[in-house]
Short mmCIF file of C-alpha atoms in Angstrom, two decimals:
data_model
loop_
_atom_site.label_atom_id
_atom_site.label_comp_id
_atom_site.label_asym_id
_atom_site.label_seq_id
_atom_site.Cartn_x
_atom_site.Cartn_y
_atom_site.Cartn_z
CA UNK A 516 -81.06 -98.11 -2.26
CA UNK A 517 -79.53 -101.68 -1.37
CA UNK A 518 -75.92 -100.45 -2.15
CA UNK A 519 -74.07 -97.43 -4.30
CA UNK A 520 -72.31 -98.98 -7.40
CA UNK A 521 -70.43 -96.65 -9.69
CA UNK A 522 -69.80 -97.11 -13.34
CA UNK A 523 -67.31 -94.68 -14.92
CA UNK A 524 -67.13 -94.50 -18.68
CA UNK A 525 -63.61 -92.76 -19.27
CA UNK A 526 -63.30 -91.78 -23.24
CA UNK A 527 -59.84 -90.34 -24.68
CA UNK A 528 -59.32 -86.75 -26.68
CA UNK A 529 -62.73 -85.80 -26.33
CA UNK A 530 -63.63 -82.17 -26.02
CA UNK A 531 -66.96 -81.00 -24.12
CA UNK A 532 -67.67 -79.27 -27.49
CA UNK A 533 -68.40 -82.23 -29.23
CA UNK A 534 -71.18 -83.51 -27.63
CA UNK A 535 -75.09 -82.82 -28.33
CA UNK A 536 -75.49 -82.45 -24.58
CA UNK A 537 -73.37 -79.82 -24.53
CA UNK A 538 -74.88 -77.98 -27.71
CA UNK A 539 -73.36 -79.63 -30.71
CA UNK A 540 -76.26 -80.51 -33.24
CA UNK A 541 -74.08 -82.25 -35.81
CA UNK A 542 -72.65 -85.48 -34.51
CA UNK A 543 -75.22 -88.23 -33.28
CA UNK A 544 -74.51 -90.09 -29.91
CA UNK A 545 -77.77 -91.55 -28.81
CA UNK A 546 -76.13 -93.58 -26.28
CA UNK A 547 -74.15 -90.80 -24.56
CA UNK A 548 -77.39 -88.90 -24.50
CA UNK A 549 -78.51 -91.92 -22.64
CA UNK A 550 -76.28 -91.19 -19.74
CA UNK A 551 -76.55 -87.21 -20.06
CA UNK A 552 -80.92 -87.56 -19.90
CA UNK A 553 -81.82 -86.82 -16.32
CA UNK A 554 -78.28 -86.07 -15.09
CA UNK A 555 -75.92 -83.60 -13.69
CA UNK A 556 -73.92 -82.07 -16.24
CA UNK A 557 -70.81 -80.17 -14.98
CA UNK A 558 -70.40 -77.14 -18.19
CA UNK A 559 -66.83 -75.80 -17.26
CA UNK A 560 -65.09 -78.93 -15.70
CA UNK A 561 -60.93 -79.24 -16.73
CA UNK A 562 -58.53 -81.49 -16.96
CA UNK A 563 -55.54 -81.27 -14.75
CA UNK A 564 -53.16 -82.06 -17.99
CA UNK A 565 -53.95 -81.79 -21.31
CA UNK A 566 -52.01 -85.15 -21.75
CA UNK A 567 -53.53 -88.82 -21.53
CA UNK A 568 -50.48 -90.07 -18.94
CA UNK A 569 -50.34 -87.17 -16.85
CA UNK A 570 -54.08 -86.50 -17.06
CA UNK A 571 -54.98 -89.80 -15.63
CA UNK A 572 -52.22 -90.28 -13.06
CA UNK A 573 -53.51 -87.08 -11.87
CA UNK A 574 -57.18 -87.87 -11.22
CA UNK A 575 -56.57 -91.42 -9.82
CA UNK A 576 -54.48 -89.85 -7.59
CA UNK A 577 -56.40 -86.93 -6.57
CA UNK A 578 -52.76 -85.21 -7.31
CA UNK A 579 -51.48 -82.72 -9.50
CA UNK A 580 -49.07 -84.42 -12.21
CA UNK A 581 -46.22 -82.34 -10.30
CA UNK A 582 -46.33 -83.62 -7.29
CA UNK A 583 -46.73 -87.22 -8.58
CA UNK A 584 -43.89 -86.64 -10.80
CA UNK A 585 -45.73 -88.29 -13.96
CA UNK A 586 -44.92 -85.23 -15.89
CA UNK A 587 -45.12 -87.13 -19.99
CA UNK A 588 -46.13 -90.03 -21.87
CA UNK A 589 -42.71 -91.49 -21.94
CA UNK A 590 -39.95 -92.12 -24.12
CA UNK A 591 -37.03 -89.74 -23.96
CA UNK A 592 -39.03 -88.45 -20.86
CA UNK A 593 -39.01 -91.27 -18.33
CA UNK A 594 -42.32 -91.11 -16.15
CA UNK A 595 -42.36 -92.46 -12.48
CA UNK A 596 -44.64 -94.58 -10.80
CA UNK A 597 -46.77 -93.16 -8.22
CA UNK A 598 -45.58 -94.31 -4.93
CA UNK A 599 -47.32 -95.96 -2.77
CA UNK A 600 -47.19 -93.29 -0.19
CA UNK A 601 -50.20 -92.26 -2.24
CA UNK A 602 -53.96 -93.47 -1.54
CA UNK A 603 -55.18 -94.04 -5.21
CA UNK A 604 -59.03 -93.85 -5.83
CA UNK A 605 -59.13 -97.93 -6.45
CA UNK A 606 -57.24 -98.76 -3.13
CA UNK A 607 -59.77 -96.20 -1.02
CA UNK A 608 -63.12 -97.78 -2.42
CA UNK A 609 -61.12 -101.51 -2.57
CA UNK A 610 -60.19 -100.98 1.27
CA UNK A 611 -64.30 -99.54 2.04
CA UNK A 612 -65.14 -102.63 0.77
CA UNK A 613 -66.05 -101.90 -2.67
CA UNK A 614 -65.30 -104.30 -5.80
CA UNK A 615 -63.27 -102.60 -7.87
CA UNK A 616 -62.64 -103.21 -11.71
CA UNK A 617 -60.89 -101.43 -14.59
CA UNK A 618 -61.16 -102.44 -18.55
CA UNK A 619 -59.73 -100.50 -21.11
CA UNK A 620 -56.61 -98.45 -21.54
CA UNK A 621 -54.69 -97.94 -18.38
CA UNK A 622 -51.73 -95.05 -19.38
CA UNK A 623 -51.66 -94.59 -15.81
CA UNK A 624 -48.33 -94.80 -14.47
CA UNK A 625 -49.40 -96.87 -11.23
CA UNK A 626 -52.50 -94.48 -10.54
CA UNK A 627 -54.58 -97.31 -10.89
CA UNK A 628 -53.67 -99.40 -8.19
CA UNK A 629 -56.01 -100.82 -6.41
CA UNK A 630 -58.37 -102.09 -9.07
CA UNK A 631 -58.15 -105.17 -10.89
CA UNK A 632 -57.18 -104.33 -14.54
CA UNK A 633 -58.06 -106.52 -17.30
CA UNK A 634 -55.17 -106.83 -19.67
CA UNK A 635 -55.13 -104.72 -22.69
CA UNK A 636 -56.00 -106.44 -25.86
CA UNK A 637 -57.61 -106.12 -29.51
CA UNK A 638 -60.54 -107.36 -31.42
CA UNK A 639 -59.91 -106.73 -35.32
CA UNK A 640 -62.34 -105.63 -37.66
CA UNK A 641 -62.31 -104.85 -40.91
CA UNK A 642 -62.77 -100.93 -41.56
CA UNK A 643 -66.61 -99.91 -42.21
CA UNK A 644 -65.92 -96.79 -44.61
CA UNK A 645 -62.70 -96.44 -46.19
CA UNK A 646 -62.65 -93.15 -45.58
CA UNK A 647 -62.24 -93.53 -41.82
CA UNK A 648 -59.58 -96.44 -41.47
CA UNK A 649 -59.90 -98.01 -37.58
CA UNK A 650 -56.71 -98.99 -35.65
CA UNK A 651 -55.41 -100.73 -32.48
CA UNK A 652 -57.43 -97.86 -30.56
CA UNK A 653 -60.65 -98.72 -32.15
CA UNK A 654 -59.92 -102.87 -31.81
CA UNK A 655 -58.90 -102.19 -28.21
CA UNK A 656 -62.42 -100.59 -27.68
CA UNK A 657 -64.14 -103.44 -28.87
CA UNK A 658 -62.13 -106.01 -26.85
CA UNK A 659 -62.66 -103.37 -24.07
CA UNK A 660 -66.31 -103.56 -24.67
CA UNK A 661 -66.53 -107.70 -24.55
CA UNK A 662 -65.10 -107.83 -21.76
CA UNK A 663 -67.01 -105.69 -20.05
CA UNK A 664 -70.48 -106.77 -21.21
CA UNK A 665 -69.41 -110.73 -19.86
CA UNK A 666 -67.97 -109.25 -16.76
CA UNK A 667 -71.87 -107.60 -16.17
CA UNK A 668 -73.29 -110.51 -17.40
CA UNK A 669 -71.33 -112.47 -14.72
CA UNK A 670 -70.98 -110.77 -11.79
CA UNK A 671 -72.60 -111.61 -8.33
CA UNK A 672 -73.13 -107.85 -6.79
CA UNK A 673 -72.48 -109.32 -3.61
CA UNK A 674 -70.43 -106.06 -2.45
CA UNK A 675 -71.01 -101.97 -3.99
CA UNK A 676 -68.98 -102.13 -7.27
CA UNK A 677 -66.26 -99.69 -9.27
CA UNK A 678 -65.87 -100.15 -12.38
CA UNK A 679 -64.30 -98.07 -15.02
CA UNK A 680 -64.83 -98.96 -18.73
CA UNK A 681 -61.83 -96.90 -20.00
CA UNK A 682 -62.50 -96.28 -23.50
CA UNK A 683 -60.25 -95.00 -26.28
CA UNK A 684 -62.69 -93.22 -29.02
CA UNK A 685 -62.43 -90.95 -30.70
CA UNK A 686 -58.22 -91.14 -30.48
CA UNK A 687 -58.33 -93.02 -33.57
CA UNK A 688 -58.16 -89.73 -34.65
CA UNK A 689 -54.67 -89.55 -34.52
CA UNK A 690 -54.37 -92.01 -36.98
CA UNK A 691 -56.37 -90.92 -39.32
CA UNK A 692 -54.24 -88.03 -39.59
CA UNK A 693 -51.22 -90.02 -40.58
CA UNK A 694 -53.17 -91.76 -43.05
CA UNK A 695 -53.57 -88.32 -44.80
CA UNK A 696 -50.83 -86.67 -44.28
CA UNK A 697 -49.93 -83.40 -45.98
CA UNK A 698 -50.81 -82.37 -49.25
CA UNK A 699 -54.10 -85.26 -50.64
CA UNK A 700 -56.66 -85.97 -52.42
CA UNK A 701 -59.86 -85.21 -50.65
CA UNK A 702 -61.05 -88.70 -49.04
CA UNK A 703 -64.28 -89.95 -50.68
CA UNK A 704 -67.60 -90.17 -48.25
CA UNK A 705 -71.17 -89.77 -48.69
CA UNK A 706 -70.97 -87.70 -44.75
CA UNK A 707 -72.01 -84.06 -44.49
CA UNK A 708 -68.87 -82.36 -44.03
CA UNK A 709 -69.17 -80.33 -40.72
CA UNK A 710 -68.40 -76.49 -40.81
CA UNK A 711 -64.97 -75.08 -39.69
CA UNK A 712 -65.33 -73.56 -36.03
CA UNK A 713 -65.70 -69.65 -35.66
CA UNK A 714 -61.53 -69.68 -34.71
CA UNK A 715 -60.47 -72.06 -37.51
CA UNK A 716 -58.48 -69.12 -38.76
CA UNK A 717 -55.62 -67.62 -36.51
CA UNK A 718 -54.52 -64.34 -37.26
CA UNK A 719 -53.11 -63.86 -34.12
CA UNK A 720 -50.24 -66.24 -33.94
CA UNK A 721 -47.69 -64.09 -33.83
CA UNK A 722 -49.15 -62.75 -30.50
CA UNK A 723 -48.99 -65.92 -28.68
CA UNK A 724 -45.73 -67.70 -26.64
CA UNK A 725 -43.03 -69.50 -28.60
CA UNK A 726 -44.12 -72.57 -27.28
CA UNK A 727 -47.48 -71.97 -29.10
CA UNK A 728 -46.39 -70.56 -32.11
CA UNK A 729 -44.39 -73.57 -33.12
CA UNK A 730 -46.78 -76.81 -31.81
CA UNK A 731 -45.86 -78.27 -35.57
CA UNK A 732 -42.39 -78.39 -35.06
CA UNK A 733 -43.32 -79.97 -31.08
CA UNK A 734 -46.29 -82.36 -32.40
CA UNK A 735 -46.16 -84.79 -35.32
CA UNK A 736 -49.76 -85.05 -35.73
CA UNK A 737 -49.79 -81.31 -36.33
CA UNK A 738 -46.56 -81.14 -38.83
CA UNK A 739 -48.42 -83.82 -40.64
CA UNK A 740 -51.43 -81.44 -41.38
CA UNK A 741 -48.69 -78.61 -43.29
CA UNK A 742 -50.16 -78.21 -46.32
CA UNK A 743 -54.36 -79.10 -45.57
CA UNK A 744 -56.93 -77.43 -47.27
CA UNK A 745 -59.75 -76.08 -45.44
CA UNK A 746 -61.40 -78.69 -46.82
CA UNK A 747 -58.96 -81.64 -45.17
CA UNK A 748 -59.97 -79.73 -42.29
CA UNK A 749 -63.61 -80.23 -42.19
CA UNK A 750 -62.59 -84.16 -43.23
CA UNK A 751 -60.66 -84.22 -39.79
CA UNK A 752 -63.88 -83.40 -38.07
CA UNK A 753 -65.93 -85.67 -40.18
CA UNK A 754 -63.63 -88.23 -38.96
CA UNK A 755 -63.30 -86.99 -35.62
CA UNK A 756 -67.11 -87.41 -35.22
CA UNK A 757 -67.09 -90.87 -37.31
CA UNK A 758 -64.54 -92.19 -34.08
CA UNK A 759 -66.89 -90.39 -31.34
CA UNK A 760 -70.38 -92.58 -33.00
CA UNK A 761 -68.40 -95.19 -33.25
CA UNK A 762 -67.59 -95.42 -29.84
CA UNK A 763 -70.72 -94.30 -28.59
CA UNK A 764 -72.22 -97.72 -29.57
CA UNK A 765 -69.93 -99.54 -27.62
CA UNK A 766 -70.42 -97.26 -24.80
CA UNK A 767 -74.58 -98.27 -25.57
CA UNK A 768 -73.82 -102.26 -25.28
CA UNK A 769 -72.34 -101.71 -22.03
CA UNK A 770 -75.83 -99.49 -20.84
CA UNK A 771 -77.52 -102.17 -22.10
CA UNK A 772 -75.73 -105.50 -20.20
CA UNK A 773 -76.02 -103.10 -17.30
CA UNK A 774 -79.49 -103.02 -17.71
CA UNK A 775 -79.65 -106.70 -18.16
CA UNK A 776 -78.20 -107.34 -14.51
CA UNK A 777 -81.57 -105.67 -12.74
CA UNK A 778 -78.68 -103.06 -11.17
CA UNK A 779 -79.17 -100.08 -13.01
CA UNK A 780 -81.27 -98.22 -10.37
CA UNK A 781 -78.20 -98.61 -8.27
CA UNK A 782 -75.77 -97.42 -10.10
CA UNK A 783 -74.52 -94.07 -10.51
CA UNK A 784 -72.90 -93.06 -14.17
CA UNK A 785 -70.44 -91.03 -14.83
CA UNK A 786 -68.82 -89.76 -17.91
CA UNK A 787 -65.66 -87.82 -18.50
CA UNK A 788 -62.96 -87.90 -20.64
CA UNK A 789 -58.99 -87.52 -20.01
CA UNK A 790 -58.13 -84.40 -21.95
CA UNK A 791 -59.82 -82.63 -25.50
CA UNK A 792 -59.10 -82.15 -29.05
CA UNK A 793 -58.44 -78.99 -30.64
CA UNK A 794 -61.16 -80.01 -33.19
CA UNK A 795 -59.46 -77.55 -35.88
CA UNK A 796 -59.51 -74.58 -33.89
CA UNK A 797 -56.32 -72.02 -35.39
CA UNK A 798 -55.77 -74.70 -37.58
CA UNK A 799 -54.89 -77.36 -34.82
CA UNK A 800 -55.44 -81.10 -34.17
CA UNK A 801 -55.21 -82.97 -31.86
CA UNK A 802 -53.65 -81.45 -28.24
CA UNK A 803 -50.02 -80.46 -27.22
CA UNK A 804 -48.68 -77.86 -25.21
CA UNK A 805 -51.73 -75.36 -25.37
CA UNK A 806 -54.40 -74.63 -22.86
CA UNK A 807 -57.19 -73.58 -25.12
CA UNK A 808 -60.75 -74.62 -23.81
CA UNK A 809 -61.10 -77.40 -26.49
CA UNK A 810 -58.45 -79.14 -25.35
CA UNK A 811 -58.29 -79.06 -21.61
CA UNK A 812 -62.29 -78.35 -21.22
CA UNK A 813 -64.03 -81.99 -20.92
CA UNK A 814 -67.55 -83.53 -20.29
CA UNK A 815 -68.72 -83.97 -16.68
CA UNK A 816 -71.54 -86.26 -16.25
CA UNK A 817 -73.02 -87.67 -12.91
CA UNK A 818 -77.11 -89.63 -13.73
CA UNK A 819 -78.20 -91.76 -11.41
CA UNK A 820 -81.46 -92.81 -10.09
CA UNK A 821 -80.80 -90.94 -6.75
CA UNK A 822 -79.04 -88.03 -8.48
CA UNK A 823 -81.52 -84.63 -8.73
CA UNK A 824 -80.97 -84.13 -12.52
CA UNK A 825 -80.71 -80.31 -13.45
CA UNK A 826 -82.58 -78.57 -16.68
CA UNK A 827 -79.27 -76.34 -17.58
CA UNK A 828 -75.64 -76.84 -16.78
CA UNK A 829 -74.21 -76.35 -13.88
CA UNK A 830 -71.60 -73.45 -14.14
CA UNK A 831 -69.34 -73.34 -11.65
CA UNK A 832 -65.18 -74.15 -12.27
CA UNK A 833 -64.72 -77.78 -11.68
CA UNK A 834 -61.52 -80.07 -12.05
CA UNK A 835 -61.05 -83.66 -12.82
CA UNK A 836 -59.48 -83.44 -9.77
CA UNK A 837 -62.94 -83.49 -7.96
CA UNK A 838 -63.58 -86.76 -9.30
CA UNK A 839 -61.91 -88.61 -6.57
CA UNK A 840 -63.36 -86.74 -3.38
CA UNK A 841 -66.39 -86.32 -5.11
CA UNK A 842 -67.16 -89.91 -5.41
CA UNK A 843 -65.60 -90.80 -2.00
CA UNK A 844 -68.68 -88.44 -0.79
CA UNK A 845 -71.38 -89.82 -2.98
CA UNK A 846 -70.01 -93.18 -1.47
CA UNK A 847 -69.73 -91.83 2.17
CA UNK A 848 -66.04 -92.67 2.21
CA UNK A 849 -63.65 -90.85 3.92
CA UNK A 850 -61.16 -88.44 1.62
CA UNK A 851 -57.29 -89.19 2.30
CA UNK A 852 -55.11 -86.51 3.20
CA UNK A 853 -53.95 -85.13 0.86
CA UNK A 854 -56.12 -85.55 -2.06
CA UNK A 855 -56.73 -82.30 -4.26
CA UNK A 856 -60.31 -81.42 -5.97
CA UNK A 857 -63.42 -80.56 -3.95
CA UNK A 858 -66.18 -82.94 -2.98
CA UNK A 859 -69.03 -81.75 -5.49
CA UNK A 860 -71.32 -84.66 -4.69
CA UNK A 861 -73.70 -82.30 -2.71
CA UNK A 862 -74.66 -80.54 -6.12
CA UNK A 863 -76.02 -84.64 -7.38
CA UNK A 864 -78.97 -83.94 -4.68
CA UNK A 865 -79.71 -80.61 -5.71
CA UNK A 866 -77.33 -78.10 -3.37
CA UNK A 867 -75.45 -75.33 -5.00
CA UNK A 868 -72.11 -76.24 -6.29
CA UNK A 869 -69.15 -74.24 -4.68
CA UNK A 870 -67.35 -71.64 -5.64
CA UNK A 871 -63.59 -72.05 -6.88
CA UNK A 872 -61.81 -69.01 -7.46
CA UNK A 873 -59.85 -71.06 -10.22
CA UNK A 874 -58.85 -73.76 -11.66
CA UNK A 875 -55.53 -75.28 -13.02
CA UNK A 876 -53.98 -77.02 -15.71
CA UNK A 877 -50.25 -77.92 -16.54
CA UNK A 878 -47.93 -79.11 -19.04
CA UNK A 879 -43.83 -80.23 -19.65
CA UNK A 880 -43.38 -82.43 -22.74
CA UNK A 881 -45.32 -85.38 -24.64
CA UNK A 882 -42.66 -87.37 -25.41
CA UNK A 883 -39.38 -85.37 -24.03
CA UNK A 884 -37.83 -84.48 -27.33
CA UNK A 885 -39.03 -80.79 -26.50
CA UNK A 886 -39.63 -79.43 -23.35
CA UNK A 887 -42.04 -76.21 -22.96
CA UNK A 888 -43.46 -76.18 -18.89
CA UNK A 889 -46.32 -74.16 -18.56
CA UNK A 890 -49.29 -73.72 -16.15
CA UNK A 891 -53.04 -72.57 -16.58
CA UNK A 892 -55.21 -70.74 -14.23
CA UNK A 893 -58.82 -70.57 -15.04
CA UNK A 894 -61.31 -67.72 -13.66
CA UNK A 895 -64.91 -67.74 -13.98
CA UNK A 896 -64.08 -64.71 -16.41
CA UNK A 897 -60.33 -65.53 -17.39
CA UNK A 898 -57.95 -67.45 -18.41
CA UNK A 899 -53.99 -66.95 -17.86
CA UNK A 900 -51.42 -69.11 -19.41
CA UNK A 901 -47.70 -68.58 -18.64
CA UNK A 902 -44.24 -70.70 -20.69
CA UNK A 903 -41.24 -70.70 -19.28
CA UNK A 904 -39.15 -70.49 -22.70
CA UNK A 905 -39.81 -67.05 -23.56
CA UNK A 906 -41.71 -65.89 -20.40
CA UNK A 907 -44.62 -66.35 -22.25
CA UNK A 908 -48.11 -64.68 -20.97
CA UNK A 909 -51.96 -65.23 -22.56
CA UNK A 910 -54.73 -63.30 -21.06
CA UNK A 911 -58.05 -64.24 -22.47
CA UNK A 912 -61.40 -62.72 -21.96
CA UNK A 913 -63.66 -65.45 -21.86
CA UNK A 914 -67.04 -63.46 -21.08
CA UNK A 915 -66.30 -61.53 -24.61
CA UNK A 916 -63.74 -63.55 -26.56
CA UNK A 917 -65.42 -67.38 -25.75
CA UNK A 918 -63.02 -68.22 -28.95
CA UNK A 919 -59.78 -67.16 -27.37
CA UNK A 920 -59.20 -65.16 -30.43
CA UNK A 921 -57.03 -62.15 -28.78
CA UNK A 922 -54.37 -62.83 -26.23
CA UNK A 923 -54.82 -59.66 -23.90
CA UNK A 924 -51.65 -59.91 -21.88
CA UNK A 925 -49.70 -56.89 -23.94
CA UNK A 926 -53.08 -54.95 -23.80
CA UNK A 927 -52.20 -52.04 -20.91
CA UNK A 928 -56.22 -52.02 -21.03
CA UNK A 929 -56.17 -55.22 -19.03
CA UNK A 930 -52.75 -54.68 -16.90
CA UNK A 931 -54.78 -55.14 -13.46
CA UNK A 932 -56.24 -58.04 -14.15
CA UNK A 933 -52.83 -59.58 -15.63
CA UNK A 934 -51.44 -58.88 -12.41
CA UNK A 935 -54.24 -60.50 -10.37
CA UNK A 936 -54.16 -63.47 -12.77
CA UNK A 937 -50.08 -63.60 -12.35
CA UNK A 938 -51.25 -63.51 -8.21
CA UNK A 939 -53.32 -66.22 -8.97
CA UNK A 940 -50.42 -68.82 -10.59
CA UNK A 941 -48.16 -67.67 -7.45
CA UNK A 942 -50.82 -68.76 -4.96
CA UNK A 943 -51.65 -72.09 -6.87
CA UNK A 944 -47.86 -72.63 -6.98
CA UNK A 945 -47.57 -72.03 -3.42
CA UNK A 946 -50.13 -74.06 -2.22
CA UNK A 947 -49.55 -77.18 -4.44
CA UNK A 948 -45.56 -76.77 -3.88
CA UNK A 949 -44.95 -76.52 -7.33
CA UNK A 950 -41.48 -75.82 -8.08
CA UNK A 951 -42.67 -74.33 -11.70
CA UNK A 952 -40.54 -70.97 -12.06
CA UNK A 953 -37.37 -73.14 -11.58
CA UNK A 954 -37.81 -75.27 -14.41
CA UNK A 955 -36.22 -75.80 -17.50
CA UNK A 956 -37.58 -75.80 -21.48
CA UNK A 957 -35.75 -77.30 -24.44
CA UNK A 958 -35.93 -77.22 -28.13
CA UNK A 959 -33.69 -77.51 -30.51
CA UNK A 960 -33.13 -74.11 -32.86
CA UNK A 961 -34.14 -75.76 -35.93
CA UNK A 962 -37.67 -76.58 -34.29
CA UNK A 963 -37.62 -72.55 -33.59
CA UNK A 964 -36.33 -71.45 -36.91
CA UNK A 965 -39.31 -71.53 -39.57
CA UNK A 966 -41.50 -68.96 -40.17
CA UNK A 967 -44.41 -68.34 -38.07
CA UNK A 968 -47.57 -70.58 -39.02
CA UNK A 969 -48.33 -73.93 -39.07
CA UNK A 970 -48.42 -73.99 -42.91
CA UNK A 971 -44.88 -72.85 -42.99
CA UNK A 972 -43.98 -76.19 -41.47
CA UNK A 973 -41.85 -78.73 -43.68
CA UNK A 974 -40.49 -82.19 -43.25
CA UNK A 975 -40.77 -84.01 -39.89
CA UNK A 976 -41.43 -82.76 -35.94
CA UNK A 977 -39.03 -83.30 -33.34
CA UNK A 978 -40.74 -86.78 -32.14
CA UNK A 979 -39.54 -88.72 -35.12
CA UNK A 980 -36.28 -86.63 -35.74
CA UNK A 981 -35.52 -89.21 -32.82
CA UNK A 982 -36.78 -92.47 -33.50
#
């Protein structure tokens, strides 16, 4: 190979579950299954934060979001900027003499430093089904897309090339929701509606942590859905899927200008996404506060011409956090001090991928209006979730219970491995100097005061209580 560009397709909310690659046979995204065909595919790979801000601060960085202090998405919650004491991805492959380039949304409080950024801007449309209005996140993908098909069609290759086409799909999602908010009419559309997951319904509520139990009174998207039919339900994911095609044929004009520029044998692909979507699991859209695998579990992709593609999934625990050392190895760039995440890139030429003992996730507020820290540690066989507000614990058993459909933590069957998962959160806390156990939550009473059950919500969430 003459050189080792990298082309990073970054999408927003979209859960590994979603994708055929990964086993779903209802939604169609040819184009993704471009990138997936003869590739690496990473099967249990988490985000760092199940937050767009945080999430991507974190894996430019190669930091946790605690120790970068980018802890929200803003508003009452003020987010820094990540200092400069901090090697970002872009300034390591800028300063090995890569080109580096970034289109799309940025959300990255600083994290992106180092690459050029194209300004963020819209290309309107007018809406293809009525059922599934588009917004500033769908126009910004198609600006997004432009300007990354001229910059292909343009560019000289004359040094290895970064580039990250940052796209929003499917977060138009989130829109959609308002659009159809509470009790309505079913929307009209010649789609199969898809079925409701195995843990659409969650009878176990009232065994989960505060923090949990009241996401609608947290989460405006959720408050909005008091009141949906099972029905609506299956509409969200009709519409959720609608988003993900639709940006999957942006994401296949891009392939295709790459094509175009004779470069493609020289590039390495990879695809990922920030954080999930609940996709109606319990009854929940979109993500806040919770750790459950569909919204902090996320597609992992590495195809290449040079990368040993793998029949099955790889297995092993990885982290968005391995992005950044992983591609600094692929690249045969040194990794800063400092930088979190393990260099996988010896599993893209056929080596086994190593073992983590676990992986981590964390989480303080969206928006600041409620505050409800907790942290995440993943096993091969576990998961452990722990809230500060009411010292809240989740065990799950994810050999038996892939679903997350019985929180184990009271369960004195499973005491010793609470306690080894509890070990676990003290060690990551430790090692990443993570001041966790000191913090502070906040809510208000009256967004603790309903009865339990997301139905039971009425009226607004805390986020526009304040606005």
């Amino acid at each position: 190979m003459s050189q080792k560009n990298i082309l990073i397709f970054v999408t927003d909310q979209l859960t590994w579950r979603a994708l055929p690659c990964y086993g779903n046979d209802f939604v169609k995204t040819p184009n993704i299954d471009r990138i997936a065909k003869d590739s690496v595919i990473f099967d249990k790979c988490y985000t760092p934060c199940p937050l767009c801000q945080p999430a991507r601060a974190s894996f430019w960085s190669g930091r946790y979001p605690h120790e970068i202090d980018v802890l929200s998405n803003g508003r009452n919650w003020p987010v820094s900027t990540v200092s400069t004491d901090v090697p970002t991805l872009g300034e390591t492959f800028k300063n090995a003499g890569y080109d580096t380039y970034h289109f799309g949304k940025c959300h990255d409080a600083g994290a992106l430093r180092g690459f050029y950024c194209e300004p963020e801007e819209q290309i309107k449309i007018p809406d293809e089904e009525e059922a599934f209005p588009l917004n500033f996140d769908t126009y910004q993908d198609i600006y997004t897309t432009k300007k990354c098909v001229d910059f292909l069609e343009n560019h000289n290759f004359e040094k290895p090339l970064l580039m990250v086409a940052d796209l929003v799909n499917p977060h138009n999602i989130c829109g959609w929701i308002g659009e159809n908010s509470g009790v309505h009419n079913d929307i009209e559309t010649d789609r199969p509606l898809p079925p409701l997951p195995e843990n659409f319904d969650f009878d176990d509520i009232e065994n989960r942590p505060k923090a949990i139990q009241y996401i609608c009174c947290s989460h405006n998207r959720q408050a909005q859905t008091s009141g949906w039919t099972p029905r609506n339900y299956q509409h969200y994911l009709a519409a959720y899927y609608y988003y993900l095609e639709f940006v999957d044929k942006e994401i296949g004009l891009i392939l295709d200008a790459l094509e175009k520029t004779g470069k493609k044998d020289d590039t390495m692909i990879v695809f990922m996404a920030d954080h999930g979507d609940s996709m109606v699991a319990r009854g929940r859209v979109t993500k806040q506060v919770d750790f459950y695998e569909e919204v902090t579990r996320v597609p992992f992709i590495f195809s290449g011409k040079d990368i040993v593609s793998q029949t099955n999934r790889i297995q092993g625990l990885t982290s968005l956090l391995d992005l950044y050392p992983t591609l600094c190895g692929y690249a045969g760039i040194e990794v800063p001090d400092g930088v979190r995440g393990t260099d996988i890139s010896n599993v893209l030429f056929g080596k086994e991928i190593p073992q983590k003992e676990f992986v981590a996730s964390e989480w303080h507020t969206e928006w600041g209006f409620t505050v409800s820290p907790g942290r995440m540690i993943r096993t091969d066989e576990y998961k452990y979730t722990y809230y500060i507000e009411d010292k809240g614990e989740e065990l799950y058993d994810l050999k038996n219970d892939p679903y997350e459909k019985v929180n184990l933590a009271k369960n004195p069957q499973y005491k010793e491995q609470l306690m080894n998962m509890r070990k676990l959160l003290k060690k990551h806390l430790d090692d990443t100097h993570d001041n966790f156990m000191e913090l502070e939550w906040y809510a208000d009473e009256k967004w603790r005061s309903h009865k339990i059950g997301y139905q039971n919500h009425q009226g607004i969430a805390a986020p526009q209580e304040k606005k």
